[in-house]
Amino acid sequence: MADAEEAVPQKDPDETNPEWRITVNPAAELDQIQKFVPVIPHCLNRLWVRGEVNLNALRLLVNLSCCPDMVPYLLGNKSVSGLLRILDTDREEVLIRAVTWILCTTSAVDALNLTYDRISEHNLDPFHNPSHTLYYSIYGPKGREELETQAKHLTNHPNKDVASKSARLLETLANVPPFPTAGSHLNRL
């Protein structure tokens, strides 16, 4: 756990720090990605601290999602409860990072044509249950509906950056295929 605490920094990242190189260089090497994979669950678990969003954990998630090769690893992780509540905040610094994180992640899902089938090998649930993944929390039926509702609302936000990123999120989300519902494979028979 000490390693994870070091990976979720207590202050802004320093671009000269080699451990942050992946976060400032989206074309990270595979071995760099493997160094960060074990940190993701700890980062997600620390996203909420005493009912508040942990800004440092959110910063790291934003930085990791800027590396498209990291996104399948992120999405295969076990989700945290109330994940999309990060968009329901009056703290602008949290809101802009939350929208940025979900936009970067969704952009990678769109660009790489990621579906659950493509990220399933990264599912960390012991029973490999897809509904316990971050992918499902964001793009599953309930999560997607909540995300679309929140993003539509945020397109009218007074902060122009939040509003424009929310509009781009909606556009990009439209390109992400819906999560297959239980029994949908029977439709192919």
PDB file of C-alpha atoms in Angstrom:
ATOM      1  CA  MET A   1       0.000   0.000   0.000  1.00  0.00           C
ATOM      2  CA  ALA A   2       2.945   2.316   0.605  1.00  0.00           C
ATOM      3  CA  ASP A   3       3.840   2.094  -3.087  1.00  0.00           C
ATOM      4  CA  ALA A   4       0.316   3.122  -4.053  1.00  0.00           C
ATOM      5  CA  GLU A   5       0.428   6.055  -1.670  1.00  0.00           C
ATOM      6  CA  GLU A   6       3.625   7.223  -3.326  1.00  0.00           C
ATOM      7  CA  ALA A   7       2.048   6.828  -6.769  1.00  0.00           C
ATOM      8  CA  VAL A   8      -0.895   9.037  -5.815  1.00  0.00           C
ATOM      9  CA  PRO A   9       1.115  12.175  -5.136  1.00  0.00           C
ATOM     10  CA  GLN A  10       0.279  14.666  -2.445  1.00  0.00           C
ATOM     11  CA  LYS A  11       1.137  17.651  -4.631  1.00  0.00           C
ATOM     12  CA  ASP A  12       1.127  18.580  -8.294  1.00  0.00           C
ATOM     13  CA  PRO A  13       3.202  16.300 -10.510  1.00  0.00           C
ATOM     14  CA  ASP A  14       6.677  17.400 -11.437  1.00  0.00           C
ATOM     15  CA  GLU A  15       7.356  16.684 -15.101  1.00  0.00           C
ATOM     16  CA  THR A  16      11.022  16.045 -14.344  1.00  0.00           C
ATOM     17  CA  ASN A  17      10.122  13.194 -11.994  1.00  0.00           C
ATOM     18  CA  PRO A  18      10.605   9.919 -13.931  1.00  0.00           C
ATOM     19  CA  GLU A  19       7.578   8.328 -12.244  1.00  0.00           C
ATOM     20  CA  TRP A  20       5.384  10.968 -13.870  1.00  0.00           C
ATOM     21  CA  ARG A  21       6.911  10.544 -17.324  1.00  0.00           C
ATOM     22  CA  ILE A  22       4.030   8.337 -18.431  1.00  0.00           C
ATOM     23  CA  THR A  23       1.606  11.041 -17.401  1.00  0.00           C
ATOM     24  CA  VAL A  24       3.186  13.674 -19.589  1.00  0.00           C
ATOM     25  CA  ASN A  25       4.120  11.395 -22.486  1.00  0.00           C
ATOM     26  CA  PRO A  26       1.081   9.653 -23.989  1.00  0.00           C
ATOM     27  CA  ALA A  27       3.383   7.466 -26.097  1.00  0.00           C
ATOM     28  CA  ALA A  28       4.594   5.527 -23.070  1.00  0.00           C
ATOM     29  CA  GLU A  29       6.600   2.362 -23.365  1.00  0.00           C
ATOM     30  CA  LEU A  30       4.914  -0.917 -22.425  1.00  0.00           C
ATOM     31  CA  ASP A  31       7.246  -1.408 -19.442  1.00  0.00           C
ATOM     32  CA  GLN A  32       6.234   2.033 -18.134  1.00  0.00           C
ATOM     33  CA  ILE A  33       2.587   1.054 -18.445  1.00  0.00           C
ATOM     34  CA  GLN A  34       3.226  -2.132 -16.477  1.00  0.00           C
ATOM     35  CA  LYS A  35       4.686  -0.040 -13.646  1.00  0.00           C
ATOM     36  CA  PHE A  36       1.445   1.909 -13.317  1.00  0.00           C
ATOM     37  CA  VAL A  37      -1.060  -0.940 -13.667  1.00  0.00           C
ATOM     38  CA  PRO A  38      -0.795  -2.012  -9.978  1.00  0.00           C
ATOM     39  CA  VAL A  39      -1.432   1.580  -8.883  1.00  0.00           C
ATOM     40  CA  ILE A  40      -4.794   1.910 -10.642  1.00  0.00           C
ATOM     41  CA  PRO A  41      -6.905  -0.024  -8.078  1.00  0.00           C
ATOM     42  CA  HIS A  42      -5.385   1.949  -5.208  1.00  0.00           C
ATOM     43  CA  CYS A  43      -5.992   5.194  -7.043  1.00  0.00           C
ATOM     44  CA  LEU A  44      -9.643   4.306  -7.690  1.00  0.00           C
ATOM     45  CA  ASN A  45     -10.091   3.226  -4.066  1.00  0.00           C
ATOM     46  CA  ARG A  46      -8.720   6.582  -2.935  1.00  0.00           C
ATOM     47  CA  LEU A  47     -10.907   8.601  -5.310  1.00  0.00           C
ATOM     48  CA  TRP A  48     -13.312   9.288  -2.444  1.00  0.00           C
ATOM     49  CA  VAL A  49     -11.874  10.264   0.939  1.00  0.00           C
ATOM     50  CA  ARG A  50     -14.319  11.090   3.734  1.00  0.00           C
ATOM     51  CA  GLY A  51     -17.059  11.831   1.208  1.00  0.00           C
ATOM     52  CA  GLU A  52     -14.908  14.232  -0.827  1.00  0.00           C
ATOM     53  CA  VAL A  53     -13.142  13.670  -4.126  1.00  0.00           C
ATOM     54  CA  ASN A  54      -9.408  13.149  -3.658  1.00  0.00           C
ATOM     55  CA  LEU A  55      -8.039  15.664  -6.141  1.00  0.00           C
ATOM     56  CA  ASN A  56      -4.649  13.954  -6.336  1.00  0.00           C
ATOM     57  CA  ALA A  57      -6.201  10.597  -7.245  1.00  0.00           C
ATOM     58  CA  LEU A  58      -8.341  12.350  -9.862  1.00  0.00           C
ATOM     59  CA  ARG A  59      -5.273  14.101 -11.297  1.00  0.00           C
ATOM     60  CA  LEU A  60      -3.514  10.776 -11.679  1.00  0.00           C
ATOM     61  CA  LEU A  61      -6.564   9.257 -13.386  1.00  0.00           C
ATOM     62  CA  VAL A  62      -6.640  12.184 -15.821  1.00  0.00           C
ATOM     63  CA  ASN A  63      -2.962  11.744 -16.591  1.00  0.00           C
ATOM     64  CA  LEU A  64      -3.233   7.979 -17.008  1.00  0.00           C
ATOM     65  CA  SER A  65      -6.246   8.299 -19.304  1.00  0.00           C
ATOM     66  CA  CYS A  66      -4.241  10.614 -21.575  1.00  0.00           C
ATOM     67  CA  CYS A  67      -2.207   7.546 -22.526  1.00  0.00           C
ATOM     68  CA  PRO A  68      -4.590   5.530 -24.736  1.00  0.00           C
ATOM     69  CA  ASP A  69      -2.680   2.299 -24.085  1.00  0.00           C
ATOM     70  CA  MET A  70      -3.484   2.652 -20.365  1.00  0.00           C
ATOM     71  CA  VAL A  71      -7.233   2.962 -20.876  1.00  0.00           C
ATOM     72  CA  PRO A  72      -8.004  -0.792 -21.219  1.00  0.00           C
ATOM     73  CA  TYR A  73      -6.206  -1.368 -17.916  1.00  0.00           C
ATOM     74  CA  LEU A  74      -8.157   1.458 -16.285  1.00  0.00           C
ATOM     75  CA  LEU A  75     -11.493   0.196 -17.573  1.00  0.00           C
ATOM     76  CA  GLY A  76     -10.847  -3.395 -16.483  1.00  0.00           C
ATOM     77  CA  ASN A  77     -10.419  -2.350 -12.877  1.00  0.00           C
ATOM     78  CA  LYS A  78     -13.065  -2.755 -10.241  1.00  0.00           C
ATOM     79  CA  SER A  79     -15.218   0.345 -10.079  1.00  0.00           C
ATOM     80  CA  VAL A  80     -15.981   2.390  -6.997  1.00  0.00           C
ATOM     81  CA  SER A  81     -19.505   3.076  -5.829  1.00  0.00           C
ATOM     82  CA  GLY A  82     -20.942   6.416  -6.788  1.00  0.00           C
ATOM     83  CA  LEU A  83     -18.309   6.941  -9.468  1.00  0.00           C
ATOM     84  CA  LEU A  84     -20.254   9.426 -11.574  1.00  0.00           C
ATOM     85  CA  ARG A  85     -21.044  11.558  -8.522  1.00  0.00           C
ATOM     86  CA  ILE A  86     -17.712  13.227  -9.271  1.00  0.00           C
ATOM     87  CA  LEU A  87     -19.633  15.186 -11.917  1.00  0.00           C
ATOM     88  CA  ASP A  88     -22.092  16.437  -9.325  1.00  0.00           C
ATOM     89  CA  THR A  89     -19.901  18.931  -7.503  1.00  0.00           C
ATOM     90  CA  ASP A  90     -19.705  22.654  -7.013  1.00  0.00           C
ATOM     91  CA  ARG A  91     -15.898  22.499  -6.778  1.00  0.00           C
ATOM     92  CA  GLU A  92     -14.819  23.707 -10.206  1.00  0.00           C
ATOM     93  CA  GLU A  93     -11.290  22.279  -9.932  1.00  0.00           C
ATOM     94  CA  VAL A  94     -12.789  18.828  -9.336  1.00  0.00           C
ATOM     95  CA  LEU A  95     -15.440  19.219 -12.029  1.00  0.00           C
ATOM     96  CA  ILE A  96     -13.038  20.252 -14.797  1.00  0.00           C
ATOM     97  CA  ARG A  97     -10.739  17.318 -13.999  1.00  0.00           C
ATOM     98  CA  ALA A  98     -13.638  14.867 -13.738  1.00  0.00           C
ATOM     99  CA  VAL A  99     -15.027  15.907 -17.123  1.00  0.00           C
ATOM    100  CA  THR A 100     -11.514  15.814 -18.607  1.00  0.00           C
ATOM    101  CA  TRP A 101     -10.881  12.319 -17.219  1.00  0.00           C
ATOM    102  CA  ILE A 102     -14.111  10.892 -18.596  1.00  0.00           C
ATOM    103  CA  LEU A 103     -13.639  12.718 -21.919  1.00  0.00           C
ATOM    104  CA  CYS A 104     -10.063  11.398 -22.344  1.00  0.00           C
ATOM    105  CA  THR A 105     -11.175   7.886 -21.420  1.00  0.00           C
ATOM    106  CA  THR A 106     -14.164   8.007 -23.774  1.00  0.00           C
ATOM    107  CA  SER A 107     -12.015   9.432 -26.580  1.00  0.00           C
ATOM    108  CA  ALA A 108      -9.625   6.490 -26.206  1.00  0.00           C
ATOM    109  CA  VAL A 109     -12.540   4.030 -26.153  1.00  0.00           C
ATOM    110  CA  ASP A 110     -13.818   5.596 -29.373  1.00  0.00           C
ATOM    111  CA  ALA A 111     -10.417   5.846 -31.099  1.00  0.00           C
ATOM    112  CA  LEU A 112      -9.365   2.303 -30.186  1.00  0.00           C
ATOM    113  CA  ASN A 113     -12.840   0.830 -30.780  1.00  0.00           C
ATOM    114  CA  LEU A 114     -12.796  -0.620 -27.279  1.00  0.00           C
ATOM    115  CA  THR A 115     -15.671  -2.809 -26.200  1.00  0.00           C
ATOM    116  CA  TYR A 116     -15.948  -4.949 -23.111  1.00  0.00           C
ATOM    117  CA  ASP A 117     -14.736  -7.924 -25.161  1.00  0.00           C
ATOM    118  CA  ARG A 118     -11.506  -6.059 -25.892  1.00  0.00           C
ATOM    119  CA  ILE A 119     -10.852  -5.091 -22.263  1.00  0.00           C
ATOM    120  CA  SER A 120     -12.139  -8.291 -20.611  1.00  0.00           C
ATOM    121  CA  GLU A 121      -8.620  -9.686 -20.261  1.00  0.00           C
ATOM    122  CA  HIS A 122      -7.920  -6.796 -17.874  1.00  0.00           C
ATOM    123  CA  ASN A 123     -10.993  -7.482 -15.694  1.00  0.00           C
ATOM    124  CA  LEU A 124      -9.680  -7.700 -12.137  1.00  0.00           C
ATOM    125  CA  ASP A 125     -12.877  -9.069 -10.567  1.00  0.00           C
ATOM    126  CA  PRO A 126     -12.132 -12.550  -9.144  1.00  0.00           C
ATOM    127  CA  PHE A 127     -15.233 -13.925 -10.899  1.00  0.00           C
ATOM    128  CA  HIS A 128     -14.616 -11.877 -14.053  1.00  0.00           C
ATOM    129  CA  ASN A 129     -18.011 -10.207 -13.664  1.00  0.00           C
ATOM    130  CA  PRO A 130     -18.201  -7.434 -16.304  1.00  0.00           C
ATOM    131  CA  SER A 131     -20.663  -5.419 -14.220  1.00  0.00           C
ATOM    132  CA  HIS A 132     -17.985  -4.830 -11.570  1.00  0.00           C
ATOM    133  CA  THR A 133     -15.643  -3.022 -13.970  1.00  0.00           C
ATOM    134  CA  LEU A 134     -15.043   0.660 -14.470  1.00  0.00           C
ATOM    135  CA  TYR A 135     -16.040   0.086 -18.108  1.00  0.00           C
ATOM    136  CA  TYR A 136     -19.505  -1.045 -17.029  1.00  0.00           C
ATOM    137  CA  SER A 137     -19.873   1.784 -14.499  1.00  0.00           C
ATOM    138  CA  ILE A 138     -19.320   4.333 -17.249  1.00  0.00           C
ATOM    139  CA  TYR A 139     -20.662   2.661 -20.401  1.00  0.00           C
ATOM    140  CA  GLY A 140     -23.140   0.133 -18.991  1.00  0.00           C
ATOM    141  CA  PRO A 141     -26.842   0.986 -19.401  1.00  0.00           C
ATOM    142  CA  LYS A 142     -27.367   2.763 -16.077  1.00  0.00           C
ATOM    143  CA  GLY A 143     -23.967   4.484 -15.997  1.00  0.00           C
ATOM    144  CA  ARG A 144     -24.209   5.648 -19.585  1.00  0.00           C
ATOM    145  CA  GLU A 145     -27.679   7.102 -19.026  1.00  0.00           C
ATOM    146  CA  GLU A 146     -26.458   8.928 -15.917  1.00  0.00           C
ATOM    147  CA  LEU A 147     -23.353  10.154 -17.759  1.00  0.00           C
ATOM    148  CA  GLU A 148     -25.401  11.453 -20.691  1.00  0.00           C
ATOM    149  CA  THR A 149     -27.795  13.253 -18.327  1.00  0.00           C
ATOM    150  CA  GLN A 150     -24.926  14.844 -16.385  1.00  0.00           C
ATOM    151  CA  ALA A 151     -23.039  15.820 -19.556  1.00  0.00           C
ATOM    152  CA  LYS A 152     -26.149  17.406 -21.112  1.00  0.00           C
ATOM    153  CA  HIS A 153     -26.657  19.410 -17.937  1.00  0.00           C
ATOM    154  CA  LEU A 154     -22.992  20.474 -17.899  1.00  0.00           C
ATOM    155  CA  THR A 155     -23.116  21.797 -21.480  1.00  0.00           C
ATOM    156  CA  ASN A 156     -24.822  24.837 -19.918  1.00  0.00           C
ATOM    157  CA  HIS A 157     -22.189  25.287 -17.199  1.00  0.00           C
ATOM    158  CA  PRO A 158     -20.919  28.869 -16.760  1.00  0.00           C
ATOM    159  CA  ASN A 159     -17.314  27.640 -17.069  1.00  0.00           C
ATOM    160  CA  LYS A 160     -16.797  27.504 -20.845  1.00  0.00           C
ATOM    161  CA  ASP A 161     -14.148  24.776 -20.538  1.00  0.00           C
ATOM    162  CA  VAL A 162     -16.544  22.512 -18.611  1.00  0.00           C
ATOM    163  CA  ALA A 163     -19.347  23.272 -21.093  1.00  0.00           C
ATOM    164  CA  SER A 164     -17.266  22.610 -24.228  1.00  0.00           C
ATOM    165  CA  LYS A 165     -15.689  19.420 -22.848  1.00  0.00           C
ATOM    166  CA  SER A 166     -19.143  18.182 -21.837  1.00  0.00           C
ATOM    167  CA  ALA A 167     -20.423  18.811 -25.373  1.00  0.00           C
ATOM    168  CA  ARG A 168     -17.417  16.931 -26.813  1.00  0.00           C
ATOM    169  CA  LEU A 169     -18.049  14.132 -24.326  1.00  0.00           C
ATOM    170  CA  LEU A 170     -21.618  13.758 -25.591  1.00  0.00           C
ATOM    171  CA  GLU A 171     -20.412  13.712 -29.216  1.00  0.00           C
ATOM    172  CA  THR A 172     -17.742  11.120 -28.462  1.00  0.00           C
ATOM    173  CA  LEU A 173     -20.042   9.023 -26.299  1.00  0.00           C
ATOM    174  CA  ALA A 174     -22.423   8.711 -29.257  1.00  0.00           C
ATOM    175  CA  ASN A 175     -19.660   6.771 -31.068  1.00  0.00           C
ATOM    176  CA  VAL A 176     -19.240   4.241 -28.242  1.00  0.00           C
ATOM    177  CA  PRO A 177     -21.437   1.186 -28.819  1.00  0.00           C
ATOM    178  CA  PRO A 178     -23.909   0.386 -26.040  1.00  0.00           C
ATOM    179  CA  PHE A 179     -22.855  -2.217 -23.501  1.00  0.00           C
ATOM    180  CA  PRO A 180     -24.475  -5.538 -24.423  1.00  0.00           C
ATOM    181  CA  THR A 181     -27.332  -6.364 -22.081  1.00  0.00           C
ATOM    182  CA  ALA A 182     -27.799  -9.783 -20.510  1.00  0.00           C
ATOM    183  CA  GLY A 183     -29.117 -12.184 -23.113  1.00  0.00           C
ATOM    184  CA  SER A 184     -28.234  -9.938 -26.061  1.00  0.00           C
ATOM    185  CA  HIS A 185     -26.024 -12.708 -27.409  1.00  0.00           C
ATOM    186  CA  LEU A 186     -29.214 -14.735 -27.927  1.00  0.00           C
ATOM    187  CA  ASN A 187     -30.342 -12.212 -30.539  1.00  0.00           C
ATOM    188  CA  ARG A 188     -27.569 -13.446 -32.816  1.00  0.00           C
ATOM    189  CA  LEU A 189     -28.989 -16.995 -32.897  1.00  0.00           C
TER     190      LEU A 189
END
